[in-house]
Amino acid sequence: AQSVTQPDIHITVSEGASLELRCNYSYGATPYLFWYVQSPGQGLQLLLKYFSGDTLVQGIKGFEAEFKRSQSSFNLRKPSVHWSDAAEYFCAVNTGGFKTIFGAGTRLFVKA
Amino acid sequence: GAGVSQSPSNKVTEKGKDVELRCDPISGHTALYWYRQSLGQGLEFLIYFQGNSAPDKSGLPSDRFSAERTGGSVSTLTIQRTQQEDSAVYLCASSPLGGGNSPLHFGNGTRLTVT
């Protein structure tokens, strides 16, 4: 069965520092890959997605993610974190059907 | 345009009572999903509607859970005889097509607390 692993339950970074959130998936082929962000009391908002082509994808709010087939990874990055980026981040995969599978999430804390 | 709307935003109920949660998807979106988010957990798939097709109920955790979608638009998730373990945030999402490459648009969720 397909699965998504986000190994970090929470991460703390200083404002202005760089950020990388890890995501690994288990699937025999390349799935559709997504990153969503959830602010407190809100639903999930799509940050970016990868379907095919260029393995480095750009998203909203200055985020980017890189697909690495050899590592079955789709890590999310941001060069300089802002306090407003504090939220929970979910990696998700879809293998072509209707069901999107989500990781357990990584909560990002930003310190001044 | 308007996003996915869920009501109520919060619901507190006593154990054993029935509850109904409502989702109004984005107009024109044919696919509608319900997910459950428990504290510290990821999103657990519950049910999927696509157009007028029979829903996929494979994620419903027990027969106390049911959902319907009227006229291909508004959906209601019903939980009968609520239990404390049903306490969670219930998220509704819609997408234009429902295929694998169609991102989900989420509502803000209904936080259900069973006392």
mmCIF file of C-alpha atoms in Angstrom:
data_model
loop_
_atom_site.group_PDB
_atom_site.id
_atom_site.type_symbol
_atom_site.label_atom_id
_atom_site.label_comp_id
_atom_site.label_asym_id
_atom_site.label_seq_id
_atom_site.Cartn_x
_atom_site.Cartn_y
_atom_site.Cartn_z
ATOM 1 C CA ALA A 1 0.000 0.000 0.000
ATOM 2 C CA GLN A 2 1.097 3.537 -0.626
ATOM 3 C CA SER A 3 2.359 5.541 2.318
ATOM 4 C CA VAL A 4 3.797 8.936 3.107
ATOM 5 C CA THR A 5 6.345 9.574 5.840
ATOM 6 C CA GLN A 6 7.204 12.902 7.340
ATOM 7 C CA PRO A 7 9.958 11.997 9.796
ATOM 8 C CA ASP A 8 9.932 15.268 11.728
ATOM 9 C CA ILE A 9 6.942 15.851 13.984
ATOM 10 C CA HIS A 10 8.056 19.396 14.664
ATOM 11 C CA ILE A 11 10.877 21.706 13.639
ATOM 12 C CA THR A 12 12.014 25.033 15.074
ATOM 13 C CA VAL A 13 13.932 27.529 12.960
ATOM 14 C CA SER A 14 14.977 31.098 13.499
ATOM 15 C CA GLU A 15 13.344 33.812 11.453
ATOM 16 C CA GLY A 16 15.464 34.425 8.367
ATOM 17 C CA ALA A 17 17.028 30.969 8.450
ATOM 18 C CA SER A 18 16.544 28.400 5.738
ATOM 19 C CA LEU A 19 14.046 25.563 6.039
ATOM 20 C CA GLU A 20 13.806 22.026 4.735
ATOM 21 C CA LEU A 21 10.913 19.714 5.567
ATOM 22 C CA ARG A 22 11.339 16.083 4.640
ATOM 23 C CA CYS A 23 8.878 13.816 2.920
ATOM 24 C CA ASN A 24 9.324 10.243 1.708
ATOM 25 C CA TYR A 25 6.759 8.115 -0.035
ATOM 26 C CA SER A 26 6.338 4.463 -0.758
ATOM 27 C CA TYR A 27 5.044 3.609 -4.215
ATOM 28 C CA GLY A 28 6.349 1.646 -7.176
ATOM 29 C CA ALA A 29 6.020 4.426 -9.722
ATOM 30 C CA THR A 30 6.076 8.201 -9.551
ATOM 31 C CA PRO A 31 2.933 9.488 -7.881
ATOM 32 C CA TYR A 32 1.410 12.914 -7.996
ATOM 33 C CA LEU A 33 3.007 14.839 -5.121
ATOM 34 C CA PHE A 34 1.686 17.751 -3.122
ATOM 35 C CA TRP A 35 2.563 19.973 -0.179
ATOM 36 C CA TYR A 36 -0.196 21.649 1.807
ATOM 37 C CA VAL A 37 -0.012 24.116 4.696
ATOM 38 C CA GLN A 38 -2.476 24.430 7.559
ATOM 39 C CA SER A 39 -2.616 27.474 9.796
ATOM 40 C CA PRO A 40 -4.362 27.150 13.178
ATOM 41 C CA GLY A 41 -8.125 26.866 12.816
ATOM 42 C CA GLN A 42 -7.911 26.745 9.051
ATOM 43 C CA GLY A 43 -8.221 24.138 6.383
ATOM 44 C CA LEU A 44 -5.308 23.021 4.238
ATOM 45 C CA GLN A 45 -3.998 25.239 1.455
ATOM 46 C CA LEU A 46 -2.028 23.940 -1.518
ATOM 47 C CA LEU A 47 1.569 25.185 -1.594
ATOM 48 C CA LEU A 48 2.807 23.345 -4.675
ATOM 49 C CA LYS A 49 2.487 20.162 -6.680
ATOM 50 C CA TYR A 50 4.608 17.895 -8.873
ATOM 51 C CA PHE A 51 3.224 15.793 -11.672
ATOM 52 C CA SER A 52 6.106 15.388 -14.135
ATOM 53 C CA GLY A 53 8.924 17.257 -15.845
ATOM 54 C CA ASP A 54 11.302 19.575 -14.026
ATOM 55 C CA THR A 55 12.002 18.042 -10.642
ATOM 56 C CA LEU A 56 12.288 21.420 -8.892
ATOM 57 C CA VAL A 57 8.895 23.018 -8.525
ATOM 58 C CA GLN A 58 8.044 26.471 -7.287
ATOM 59 C CA GLY A 59 5.047 27.218 -5.140
ATOM 60 C CA ILE A 60 3.355 30.052 -3.362
ATOM 61 C CA LYS A 61 4.825 32.049 -0.489
ATOM 62 C CA GLY A 62 8.396 31.489 -1.685
ATOM 63 C CA PHE A 63 8.377 27.721 -1.179
ATOM 64 C CA GLU A 64 9.928 25.182 -3.504
ATOM 65 C CA ALA A 65 10.221 21.411 -3.490
ATOM 66 C CA GLU A 66 12.500 18.955 -5.217
ATOM 67 C CA PHE A 67 11.459 15.520 -6.396
ATOM 68 C CA LYS A 68 14.188 12.887 -6.154
ATOM 69 C CA ARG A 69 13.135 9.612 -7.694
ATOM 70 C CA SER A 70 16.159 7.699 -6.405
ATOM 71 C CA GLN A 71 15.308 8.637 -2.836
ATOM 72 C CA SER A 72 11.498 8.577 -3.164
ATOM 73 C CA SER A 73 11.552 12.014 -1.616
ATOM 74 C CA PHE A 74 9.818 15.310 -2.134
ATOM 75 C CA ASN A 75 11.350 17.743 0.343
ATOM 76 C CA LEU A 76 9.997 21.226 0.847
ATOM 77 C CA ARG A 77 12.379 24.167 1.144
ATOM 78 C CA LYS A 78 12.382 27.880 1.750
ATOM 79 C CA PRO A 79 15.535 30.039 1.720
ATOM 80 C CA SER A 80 14.437 32.487 4.425
ATOM 81 C CA VAL A 81 11.634 31.751 6.853
ATOM 82 C CA HIS A 82 9.220 34.436 8.048
ATOM 83 C CA TRP A 83 7.330 34.357 11.334
ATOM 84 C CA SER A 84 4.091 33.999 9.356
ATOM 85 C CA ASP A 85 5.304 30.636 8.040
ATOM 86 C CA ALA A 86 4.654 29.034 11.430
ATOM 87 C CA ALA A 87 2.030 26.384 10.655
ATOM 88 C CA GLU A 88 1.657 22.674 10.033
ATOM 89 C CA TYR A 89 2.857 21.277 6.743
ATOM 90 C CA PHE A 90 1.512 18.152 5.093
ATOM 91 C CA CYS A 91 3.039 16.148 2.298
ATOM 92 C CA ALA A 92 0.547 14.179 0.206
ATOM 93 C CA VAL A 93 0.604 11.688 -2.637
ATOM 94 C CA ASN A 94 -1.905 10.437 -5.162
ATOM 95 C CA THR A 95 -1.197 7.423 -7.315
ATOM 96 C CA GLY A 96 -3.741 8.226 -9.987
ATOM 97 C CA GLY A 97 -7.016 7.317 -8.350
ATOM 98 C CA PHE A 98 -9.278 9.500 -6.312
ATOM 99 C CA LYS A 99 -7.642 8.972 -2.944
ATOM 100 C CA THR A 100 -4.957 11.370 -1.765
ATOM 101 C CA ILE A 101 -2.875 10.049 1.133
ATOM 102 C CA PHE A 102 -1.432 12.510 3.625
ATOM 103 C CA GLY A 103 1.558 12.321 5.901
ATOM 104 C CA ALA A 104 1.199 12.955 9.624
ATOM 105 C CA GLY A 105 2.410 16.522 9.226
ATOM 106 C CA THR A 106 5.337 18.592 10.464
ATOM 107 C CA ARG A 107 4.658 21.508 12.745
ATOM 108 C CA LEU A 108 6.953 24.459 12.100
ATOM 109 C CA PHE A 109 7.810 26.859 14.885
ATOM 110 C CA VAL A 110 9.609 30.109 14.053
ATOM 111 C CA LYS A 111 11.608 31.902 16.728
ATOM 112 C CA ALA A 112 12.557 35.545 16.630
ATOM 113 C CA GLY B 1 -14.931 33.152 -5.614
ATOM 114 C CA ALA B 2 -16.287 31.438 -2.551
ATOM 115 C CA GLY B 3 -14.308 28.569 -1.136
ATOM 116 C CA VAL B 4 -15.471 25.393 0.546
ATOM 117 C CA SER B 5 -17.811 26.228 3.408
ATOM 118 C CA GLN B 6 -18.337 23.995 6.442
ATOM 119 C CA SER B 7 -20.781 24.345 9.290
ATOM 120 C CA PRO B 8 -20.817 24.436 12.183
ATOM 121 C CA SER B 9 -17.225 25.463 12.845
ATOM 122 C CA ASN B 10 -17.443 23.947 16.319
ATOM 123 C CA LYS B 11 -19.771 21.344 17.759
ATOM 124 C CA VAL B 12 -19.899 20.038 21.300
ATOM 125 C CA THR B 13 -22.164 17.083 21.880
ATOM 126 C CA GLU B 14 -22.840 14.520 24.554
ATOM 127 C CA LYS B 15 -21.834 10.925 24.099
ATOM 128 C CA GLY B 16 -24.619 8.967 22.459
ATOM 129 C CA LYS B 17 -26.131 11.890 20.557
ATOM 130 C CA ASP B 18 -26.267 12.130 16.770
ATOM 131 C CA VAL B 19 -24.537 14.974 14.903
ATOM 132 C CA GLU B 20 -24.703 16.324 11.365
ATOM 133 C CA LEU B 21 -21.849 18.186 9.730
ATOM 134 C CA ARG B 22 -22.422 20.165 6.567
ATOM 135 C CA CYS B 23 -20.154 20.905 3.611
ATOM 136 C CA ASP B 24 -20.868 23.287 0.747
ATOM 137 C CA PRO B 25 -18.238 22.718 -1.968
ATOM 138 C CA ILE B 26 -16.950 25.137 -4.551
ATOM 139 C CA SER B 27 -19.510 25.591 -7.294
ATOM 140 C CA GLY B 28 -18.775 23.362 -10.262
ATOM 141 C CA HIS B 29 -16.506 20.961 -8.397
ATOM 142 C CA THR B 30 -17.653 17.442 -9.116
ATOM 143 C CA ALA B 31 -15.561 15.676 -6.487
ATOM 144 C CA LEU B 32 -16.145 15.974 -2.739
ATOM 145 C CA TYR B 33 -14.179 14.361 0.071
ATOM 146 C CA TRP B 34 -14.467 14.036 3.815
ATOM 147 C CA TYR B 35 -11.368 13.601 5.945
ATOM 148 C CA ARG B 36 -10.924 13.294 9.694
ATOM 149 C CA GLN B 37 -7.994 14.914 11.501
ATOM 150 C CA SER B 38 -7.351 13.736 15.007
ATOM 151 C CA LEU B 39 -4.957 15.501 17.379
ATOM 152 C CA GLY B 40 -1.394 14.917 16.270
ATOM 153 C CA GLN B 41 -2.468 12.722 13.376
ATOM 154 C CA GLY B 42 -2.519 13.172 9.663
ATOM 155 C CA LEU B 43 -5.657 13.227 7.628
ATOM 156 C CA GLU B 44 -7.723 10.061 7.569
ATOM 157 C CA PHE B 45 -9.811 9.564 4.430
ATOM 158 C CA LEU B 46 -13.485 8.893 5.142
ATOM 159 C CA ILE B 47 -15.594 9.084 1.981
ATOM 160 C CA TYR B 48 -15.486 10.319 -1.620
ATOM 161 C CA PHE B 49 -18.275 11.506 -3.939
ATOM 162 C CA GLN B 50 -17.798 11.964 -7.677
ATOM 163 C CA GLY B 51 -20.677 13.474 -9.585
ATOM 164 C CA ASN B 52 -23.708 11.207 -9.516
ATOM 165 C CA SER B 53 -21.714 8.017 -9.031
ATOM 166 C CA ALA B 54 -22.043 5.839 -5.967
ATOM 167 C CA PRO B 55 -19.729 7.153 -3.247
ATOM 168 C CA ASP B 56 -16.620 5.345 -2.100
ATOM 169 C CA LYS B 57 -17.241 4.676 1.581
ATOM 170 C CA SER B 58 -14.162 2.590 2.184
ATOM 171 C CA GLY B 59 -12.750 4.953 4.810
ATOM 172 C CA LEU B 60 -15.759 5.178 7.088
ATOM 173 C CA PRO B 61 -14.601 3.775 10.456
ATOM 174 C CA SER B 62 -17.912 2.217 11.496
ATOM 175 C CA ASP B 63 -21.563 1.939 10.514
ATOM 176 C CA ARG B 64 -22.312 4.855 12.828
ATOM 177 C CA PHE B 65 -20.856 7.096 10.118
ATOM 178 C CA SER B 66 -22.764 7.957 6.961
ATOM 179 C CA ALA B 67 -22.744 10.699 4.389
ATOM 180 C CA GLU B 68 -24.861 11.905 1.545
ATOM 181 C CA ARG B 69 -24.525 14.457 -1.179
ATOM 182 C CA THR B 70 -27.680 16.033 -2.512
ATOM 183 C CA GLY B 71 -27.929 17.245 -6.088
ATOM 184 C CA GLY B 72 -24.224 16.809 -6.585
ATOM 185 C CA SER B 73 -23.531 19.763 -4.339
ATOM 186 C CA VAL B 74 -23.994 20.043 -0.569
ATOM 187 C CA SER B 75 -22.886 17.103 1.542
ATOM 188 C CA THR B 76 -23.815 16.064 5.070
ATOM 189 C CA LEU B 77 -21.739 13.766 7.247
ATOM 190 C CA THR B 78 -23.778 12.134 9.994
ATOM 191 C CA ILE B 79 -22.370 10.427 13.051
ATOM 192 C CA GLN B 80 -24.854 8.437 15.092
ATOM 193 C CA ARG B 81 -24.491 7.571 18.761
ATOM 194 C CA THR B 82 -21.308 9.601 19.062
ATOM 195 C CA GLN B 83 -18.396 8.261 21.082
ATOM 196 C CA GLN B 84 -15.521 10.149 22.676
ATOM 197 C CA GLU B 85 -13.111 8.737 20.114
ATOM 198 C CA ASP B 86 -15.100 10.562 17.428
ATOM 199 C CA SER B 87 -13.717 13.859 18.740
ATOM 200 C CA ALA B 88 -11.665 15.343 15.908
ATOM 201 C CA VAL B 89 -11.674 17.968 13.206
ATOM 202 C CA TYR B 90 -13.717 16.904 10.208
ATOM 203 C CA LEU B 91 -12.468 18.433 6.982
ATOM 204 C CA CYS B 92 -14.330 18.620 3.720
ATOM 205 C CA ALA B 93 -12.573 19.167 0.406
ATOM 206 C CA SER B 94 -13.670 19.491 -3.178
ATOM 207 C CA SER B 95 -11.843 19.376 -6.491
ATOM 208 C CA PRO B 96 -12.847 20.146 -10.052
ATOM 209 C CA LEU B 97 -12.370 16.642 -11.418
ATOM 210 C CA GLY B 98 -11.415 14.235 -8.661
ATOM 211 C CA GLY B 99 -8.532 12.700 -10.535
ATOM 212 C CA GLY B 100 -5.078 12.133 -9.129
ATOM 213 C CA ASN B 101 -3.663 15.372 -10.440
ATOM 214 C CA SER B 102 -6.518 17.517 -9.204
ATOM 215 C CA PRO B 103 -5.524 19.349 -5.990
ATOM 216 C CA LEU B 104 -7.973 19.474 -3.129
ATOM 217 C CA HIS B 105 -9.615 22.667 -1.897
ATOM 218 C CA PHE B 106 -10.347 22.421 1.812
ATOM 219 C CA GLY B 107 -12.868 24.049 4.077
ATOM 220 C CA ASN B 108 -11.882 25.248 7.542
ATOM 221 C CA GLY B 109 -13.291 22.148 9.164
ATOM 222 C CA THR B 110 -15.737 21.338 11.937
ATOM 223 C CA ARG B 111 -14.178 20.703 15.328
ATOM 224 C CA LEU B 112 -16.278 18.024 17.029
ATOM 225 C CA THR B 113 -15.976 17.470 20.755
ATOM 226 C CA VAL B 114 -17.839 14.569 22.338
ATOM 227 C CA THR B 115 -18.164 14.874 26.113
#
